[in-house]
Amino acid sequence: TNIYLKNKFKNQALEFETYAGMFIDRCYEFNERIACELLLRQIPLFGNITPMQVAISSKSGKLLETACFDQTLTQVWCNKLSIKNYQMSAKLLQIPSILTLGLSAPLTITYRDVEI
């Protein structure tokens, strides 16, 4: 019975992981900003942990592979970079910045406006 329960819990975890990945993908298609906020929202009932922290600690492959998760992680890590910097034209403008060891970065890389 222990093996049966173990397999049952693994299957349920996989189903939940799949459902969570599909859910966040749909949310991301509807509204990218709100979907990213959902991944970072703290849940007081579970000790103020975020869905993103749960996904990372449980190594939830299906959720970690979503575009929303990538975008949210990028926003957390590079809080000042604008979303425009990921377009091909912006990437080409970053080449001079790299070649000048970052000296031309203020001229070529756009940053987010300060939110009030």
Short mmCIF file of N, CA and C in Angstrom, two decimals:
data_model
loop_
_atom_site.label_atom_id
_atom_site.label_comp_id
_atom_site.label_asym_id
_atom_site.label_seq_id
_atom_site.Cartn_x
_atom_site.Cartn_y
_atom_site.Cartn_z
N THR A 1 0.82 -1.20 0.00
CA THR A 1 0.00 0.00 0.00
C THR A 1 0.86 1.27 0.00
N ASN A 2 2.05 1.22 0.59
CA ASN A 2 2.92 2.39 0.58
C ASN A 2 3.37 2.74 -0.83
N ILE A 3 3.67 1.71 -1.62
CA ILE A 3 4.09 1.94 -3.00
C ILE A 3 2.93 2.51 -3.80
N TYR A 4 1.73 1.99 -3.53
CA TYR A 4 0.53 2.49 -4.22
C TYR A 4 0.31 3.97 -3.89
N LEU A 5 0.42 4.33 -2.61
CA LEU A 5 0.23 5.72 -2.20
C LEU A 5 1.31 6.63 -2.79
N LYS A 6 2.53 6.13 -2.81
CA LYS A 6 3.63 6.91 -3.37
C LYS A 6 3.36 7.22 -4.84
N ASN A 7 2.96 6.20 -5.61
CA ASN A 7 2.66 6.40 -7.02
C ASN A 7 1.45 7.31 -7.22
N LYS A 8 0.46 7.15 -6.34
CA LYS A 8 -0.73 7.99 -6.43
C LYS A 8 -0.37 9.46 -6.21
N PHE A 9 0.45 9.74 -5.20
CA PHE A 9 0.85 11.12 -4.91
C PHE A 9 1.72 11.69 -6.03
N LYS A 10 2.58 10.87 -6.60
CA LYS A 10 3.41 11.33 -7.72
C LYS A 10 2.54 11.69 -8.92
N ASN A 11 1.53 10.86 -9.20
CA ASN A 11 0.63 11.14 -10.31
C ASN A 11 -0.18 12.41 -10.07
N GLN A 12 -0.65 12.58 -8.83
CA GLN A 12 -1.40 13.79 -8.50
C GLN A 12 -0.52 15.03 -8.60
N ALA A 13 0.72 14.92 -8.16
CA ALA A 13 1.65 16.05 -8.25
C ALA A 13 1.91 16.41 -9.71
N LEU A 14 2.06 15.40 -10.57
CA LEU A 14 2.29 15.65 -11.99
C LEU A 14 1.07 16.30 -12.64
N GLU A 15 -0.13 15.83 -12.27
CA GLU A 15 -1.36 16.44 -12.79
C GLU A 15 -1.47 17.90 -12.36
N PHE A 16 -1.18 18.16 -11.09
CA PHE A 16 -1.25 19.53 -10.58
C PHE A 16 -0.23 20.42 -11.27
N GLU A 17 0.96 19.88 -11.46
CA GLU A 17 2.03 20.63 -12.13
C GLU A 17 1.61 20.99 -13.56
N THR A 18 1.02 20.04 -14.26
CA THR A 18 0.55 20.27 -15.63
C THR A 18 -0.55 21.32 -15.64
N TYR A 19 -1.51 21.19 -14.72
CA TYR A 19 -2.61 22.14 -14.63
C TYR A 19 -2.09 23.53 -14.30
N ALA A 20 -1.16 23.64 -13.38
CA ALA A 20 -0.60 24.94 -12.99
C ALA A 20 0.11 25.59 -14.18
N GLY A 21 0.86 24.81 -14.94
CA GLY A 21 1.55 25.33 -16.12
C GLY A 21 0.57 25.84 -17.17
N MET A 22 -0.50 25.06 -17.42
CA MET A 22 -1.51 25.49 -18.39
C MET A 22 -2.23 26.75 -17.90
N PHE A 23 -2.52 26.80 -16.61
CA PHE A 23 -3.22 27.95 -16.03
C PHE A 23 -2.39 29.22 -16.17
N ILE A 24 -1.12 29.14 -15.81
CA ILE A 24 -0.29 30.35 -15.87
C ILE A 24 -0.04 30.77 -17.32
N ASP A 25 0.02 29.81 -18.24
CA ASP A 25 0.15 30.15 -19.67
C ASP A 25 -1.07 30.93 -20.15
N ARG A 26 -2.26 30.47 -19.76
CA ARG A 26 -3.50 31.16 -20.16
C ARG A 26 -3.56 32.57 -19.56
N CYS A 27 -3.19 32.67 -18.29
CA CYS A 27 -3.17 33.99 -17.65
C CYS A 27 -2.19 34.91 -18.36
N TYR A 28 -1.04 34.37 -18.74
CA TYR A 28 0.00 35.15 -19.41
C TYR A 28 -0.48 35.64 -20.77
N GLU A 29 -1.24 34.80 -21.48
CA GLU A 29 -1.79 35.21 -22.77
C GLU A 29 -2.79 36.35 -22.60
N PHE A 30 -3.55 36.30 -21.51
CA PHE A 30 -4.58 37.31 -21.26
C PHE A 30 -3.97 38.63 -20.79
N ASN A 31 -3.05 38.57 -19.81
CA ASN A 31 -2.44 39.78 -19.26
C ASN A 31 -1.09 39.41 -18.64
N GLU A 32 -0.01 39.79 -19.30
CA GLU A 32 1.34 39.41 -18.87
C GLU A 32 1.68 39.96 -17.49
N ARG A 33 1.34 41.20 -17.25
CA ARG A 33 1.71 41.84 -15.97
C ARG A 33 1.03 41.15 -14.79
N ILE A 34 -0.26 40.90 -14.92
CA ILE A 34 -0.99 40.27 -13.82
C ILE A 34 -0.52 38.83 -13.62
N ALA A 35 -0.22 38.13 -14.70
CA ALA A 35 0.27 36.75 -14.57
C ALA A 35 1.60 36.71 -13.82
N CYS A 36 2.48 37.66 -14.11
CA CYS A 36 3.76 37.73 -13.39
C CYS A 36 3.53 38.06 -11.92
N GLU A 37 2.56 38.93 -11.64
CA GLU A 37 2.25 39.27 -10.26
C GLU A 37 1.69 38.07 -9.51
N LEU A 38 0.94 37.22 -10.21
CA LEU A 38 0.40 36.01 -9.57
C LEU A 38 1.52 35.10 -9.07
N LEU A 39 2.57 34.98 -9.85
CA LEU A 39 3.69 34.13 -9.44
C LEU A 39 4.44 34.70 -8.25
N LEU A 40 4.35 36.01 -8.04
CA LEU A 40 5.09 36.66 -6.96
C LEU A 40 4.21 37.00 -5.75
N ARG A 41 2.93 36.66 -5.82
CA ARG A 41 2.02 36.99 -4.72
C ARG A 41 2.27 36.06 -3.54
N GLN A 42 2.47 36.65 -2.37
CA GLN A 42 2.70 35.86 -1.16
C GLN A 42 1.37 35.32 -0.64
N ILE A 43 1.40 34.08 -0.15
CA ILE A 43 0.21 33.43 0.36
C ILE A 43 0.34 33.30 1.87
N PRO A 44 -0.37 34.14 2.64
CA PRO A 44 -0.23 34.14 4.10
C PRO A 44 -0.58 32.79 4.74
N LEU A 45 -1.54 32.09 4.17
CA LEU A 45 -1.97 30.81 4.72
C LEU A 45 -0.83 29.78 4.75
N PHE A 46 0.10 29.92 3.83
CA PHE A 46 1.23 28.99 3.74
C PHE A 46 2.55 29.64 4.12
N GLY A 47 2.50 30.61 5.03
CA GLY A 47 3.73 31.22 5.53
C GLY A 47 4.33 32.25 4.60
N ASN A 48 3.48 32.95 3.85
CA ASN A 48 3.91 34.01 2.92
C ASN A 48 4.87 33.52 1.84
N ILE A 49 4.73 32.29 1.44
CA ILE A 49 5.55 31.76 0.35
C ILE A 49 4.86 32.11 -0.97
N THR A 50 5.63 32.28 -2.02
CA THR A 50 5.06 32.60 -3.33
C THR A 50 4.98 31.34 -4.20
N PRO A 51 4.07 31.32 -5.17
CA PRO A 51 4.01 30.18 -6.09
C PRO A 51 5.35 29.97 -6.81
N MET A 52 6.07 31.05 -7.06
CA MET A 52 7.37 30.93 -7.71
C MET A 52 8.35 30.17 -6.82
N GLN A 53 8.35 30.46 -5.53
CA GLN A 53 9.23 29.75 -4.60
C GLN A 53 8.86 28.27 -4.52
N VAL A 54 7.56 27.98 -4.52
CA VAL A 54 7.11 26.58 -4.48
C VAL A 54 7.57 25.85 -5.73
N ALA A 55 7.42 26.49 -6.89
CA ALA A 55 7.82 25.86 -8.15
C ALA A 55 9.31 25.58 -8.18
N ILE A 56 10.10 26.51 -7.68
CA ILE A 56 11.56 26.31 -7.68
C ILE A 56 11.96 25.22 -6.71
N SER A 57 11.40 25.25 -5.50
CA SER A 57 11.80 24.26 -4.50
C SER A 57 11.32 22.86 -4.84
N SER A 58 10.20 22.76 -5.54
CA SER A 58 9.70 21.43 -5.91
C SER A 58 10.22 20.98 -7.27
N LYS A 59 11.01 21.83 -7.92
CA LYS A 59 11.57 21.52 -9.24
C LYS A 59 10.47 21.17 -10.24
N SER A 60 9.43 21.98 -10.23
CA SER A 60 8.26 21.79 -11.08
C SER A 60 8.61 22.15 -12.53
N GLY A 61 9.03 21.17 -13.28
CA GLY A 61 9.49 21.39 -14.64
C GLY A 61 8.49 22.07 -15.54
N LYS A 62 7.24 21.67 -15.46
CA LYS A 62 6.23 22.23 -16.35
C LYS A 62 5.96 23.70 -16.07
N LEU A 63 6.05 24.10 -14.82
CA LEU A 63 5.84 25.51 -14.48
C LEU A 63 7.10 26.33 -14.72
N LEU A 64 8.25 25.71 -14.48
CA LEU A 64 9.52 26.42 -14.68
C LEU A 64 9.79 26.70 -16.15
N GLU A 65 9.17 25.94 -17.05
CA GLU A 65 9.41 26.09 -18.48
C GLU A 65 8.46 27.07 -19.16
N THR A 66 7.56 27.69 -18.40
CA THR A 66 6.60 28.60 -19.01
C THR A 66 7.24 29.96 -19.32
N ALA A 67 6.70 30.62 -20.32
CA ALA A 67 7.18 31.95 -20.68
C ALA A 67 6.95 32.94 -19.55
N CYS A 68 5.85 32.77 -18.84
CA CYS A 68 5.54 33.67 -17.72
C CYS A 68 6.58 33.55 -16.62
N PHE A 69 7.00 32.33 -16.33
CA PHE A 69 8.00 32.12 -15.29
C PHE A 69 9.32 32.79 -15.70
N ASP A 70 9.70 32.61 -16.96
CA ASP A 70 10.94 33.24 -17.46
C ASP A 70 10.86 34.76 -17.35
N GLN A 71 9.72 35.31 -17.78
CA GLN A 71 9.55 36.76 -17.74
C GLN A 71 9.58 37.28 -16.30
N THR A 72 8.92 36.58 -15.39
CA THR A 72 8.89 37.00 -13.99
C THR A 72 10.28 36.93 -13.39
N LEU A 73 11.00 35.86 -13.66
CA LEU A 73 12.36 35.72 -13.14
C LEU A 73 13.27 36.83 -13.68
N THR A 74 13.11 37.13 -14.95
CA THR A 74 13.90 38.21 -15.55
C THR A 74 13.57 39.55 -14.89
N GLN A 75 12.30 39.79 -14.65
CA GLN A 75 11.90 41.05 -14.00
C GLN A 75 12.46 41.15 -12.59
N VAL A 76 12.51 40.03 -11.89
CA VAL A 76 13.06 40.04 -10.54
C VAL A 76 14.56 40.29 -10.58
N TRP A 77 15.27 39.63 -11.49
CA TRP A 77 16.72 39.75 -11.56
C TRP A 77 17.16 41.09 -12.15
N CYS A 78 16.52 41.52 -13.21
CA CYS A 78 16.92 42.74 -13.93
C CYS A 78 15.83 43.78 -13.80
N ASN A 79 15.55 44.18 -12.62
CA ASN A 79 14.39 45.03 -12.35
C ASN A 79 14.39 46.33 -13.14
N LYS A 80 15.56 46.81 -13.55
CA LYS A 80 15.59 48.11 -14.23
C LYS A 80 15.52 48.01 -15.74
N LEU A 81 15.77 46.86 -16.32
CA LEU A 81 15.76 46.76 -17.77
C LEU A 81 14.34 46.79 -18.31
N SER A 82 14.15 47.52 -19.38
CA SER A 82 12.85 47.63 -20.02
C SER A 82 12.58 46.38 -20.85
N ILE A 83 11.31 46.07 -21.05
CA ILE A 83 10.94 44.92 -21.87
C ILE A 83 11.41 45.13 -23.31
N LYS A 84 11.60 46.38 -23.74
CA LYS A 84 12.06 46.67 -25.10
C LYS A 84 13.46 46.12 -25.35
N ASN A 85 14.23 45.90 -24.32
CA ASN A 85 15.61 45.44 -24.49
C ASN A 85 15.71 44.01 -25.00
N TYR A 86 14.60 43.30 -25.10
CA TYR A 86 14.66 41.92 -25.55
C TYR A 86 14.32 41.78 -27.02
N GLN A 87 13.98 42.87 -27.68
CA GLN A 87 13.72 42.83 -29.11
C GLN A 87 15.06 42.76 -29.84
N MET A 88 15.04 42.26 -31.06
CA MET A 88 16.28 42.07 -31.82
C MET A 88 17.02 43.39 -32.04
N SER A 89 16.30 44.45 -32.34
CA SER A 89 16.97 45.74 -32.57
C SER A 89 17.67 46.22 -31.30
N ALA A 90 17.06 45.97 -30.15
CA ALA A 90 17.68 46.39 -28.89
C ALA A 90 18.91 45.54 -28.59
N LYS A 91 18.85 44.27 -28.96
CA LYS A 91 20.01 43.39 -28.74
C LYS A 91 21.20 43.87 -29.57
N LEU A 92 20.93 44.30 -30.80
CA LEU A 92 22.01 44.81 -31.65
C LEU A 92 22.61 46.09 -31.07
N LEU A 93 21.78 46.90 -30.43
CA LEU A 93 22.28 48.13 -29.82
C LEU A 93 23.14 47.85 -28.58
N GLN A 94 23.03 46.64 -28.03
CA GLN A 94 23.82 46.30 -26.85
C GLN A 94 25.25 45.91 -27.22
N ILE A 95 25.51 45.62 -28.48
CA ILE A 95 26.86 45.24 -28.91
C ILE A 95 27.87 46.35 -28.63
N PRO A 96 27.57 47.62 -28.99
CA PRO A 96 28.53 48.68 -28.65
C PRO A 96 28.75 48.80 -27.14
N SER A 97 27.71 48.56 -26.39
CA SER A 97 27.84 48.64 -24.93
C SER A 97 28.80 47.58 -24.42
N ILE A 98 28.73 46.40 -25.00
CA ILE A 98 29.62 45.32 -24.59
C ILE A 98 31.06 45.63 -25.01
N LEU A 99 31.22 46.13 -26.24
CA LEU A 99 32.56 46.43 -26.74
C LEU A 99 33.23 47.58 -26.00
N THR A 100 32.44 48.51 -25.47
CA THR A 100 33.01 49.63 -24.72
C THR A 100 32.99 49.38 -23.22
N LEU A 101 32.84 48.11 -22.85
CA LEU A 101 32.83 47.70 -21.44
C LEU A 101 31.76 48.44 -20.63
N GLY A 102 30.62 48.69 -21.26
CA GLY A 102 29.49 49.29 -20.58
C GLY A 102 29.46 50.79 -20.57
N LEU A 103 30.47 51.44 -21.12
CA LEU A 103 30.50 52.90 -21.09
C LEU A 103 29.40 53.53 -21.94
N SER A 104 28.99 52.85 -23.00
CA SER A 104 27.93 53.41 -23.84
C SER A 104 26.54 52.91 -23.44
N ALA A 105 26.45 52.12 -22.39
CA ALA A 105 25.16 51.56 -21.98
C ALA A 105 24.10 52.62 -21.70
N PRO A 106 24.42 53.70 -21.00
CA PRO A 106 23.37 54.70 -20.74
C PRO A 106 22.80 55.31 -22.02
N LEU A 107 23.56 55.28 -23.09
CA LEU A 107 23.09 55.85 -24.35
C LEU A 107 22.29 54.86 -25.18
N THR A 108 22.56 53.56 -25.03
CA THR A 108 21.95 52.57 -25.91
C THR A 108 20.89 51.71 -25.25
N ILE A 109 20.89 51.59 -23.94
CA ILE A 109 19.95 50.72 -23.24
C ILE A 109 18.90 51.57 -22.55
N THR A 110 17.63 51.24 -22.83
CA THR A 110 16.54 51.98 -22.18
C THR A 110 16.22 51.34 -20.84
N TYR A 111 15.87 52.17 -19.91
CA TYR A 111 15.51 51.71 -18.57
C TYR A 111 14.06 52.06 -18.30
N ARG A 112 13.46 51.34 -17.35
CA ARG A 112 12.07 51.61 -17.00
C ARG A 112 11.95 52.96 -16.32
N ASP A 113 10.81 53.60 -16.55
CA ASP A 113 10.51 54.83 -15.84
C ASP A 113 10.20 54.49 -14.38
N VAL A 114 10.49 55.42 -13.51
CA VAL A 114 10.20 55.22 -12.09
C VAL A 114 8.70 55.21 -11.91
N GLU A 115 8.17 54.14 -11.28
CA GLU A 115 6.74 54.06 -11.04
C GLU A 115 6.40 54.80 -9.76
N ILE A 116 5.37 55.60 -9.84
CA ILE A 116 4.96 56.39 -8.68
C ILE A 116 3.77 55.73 -8.03
#
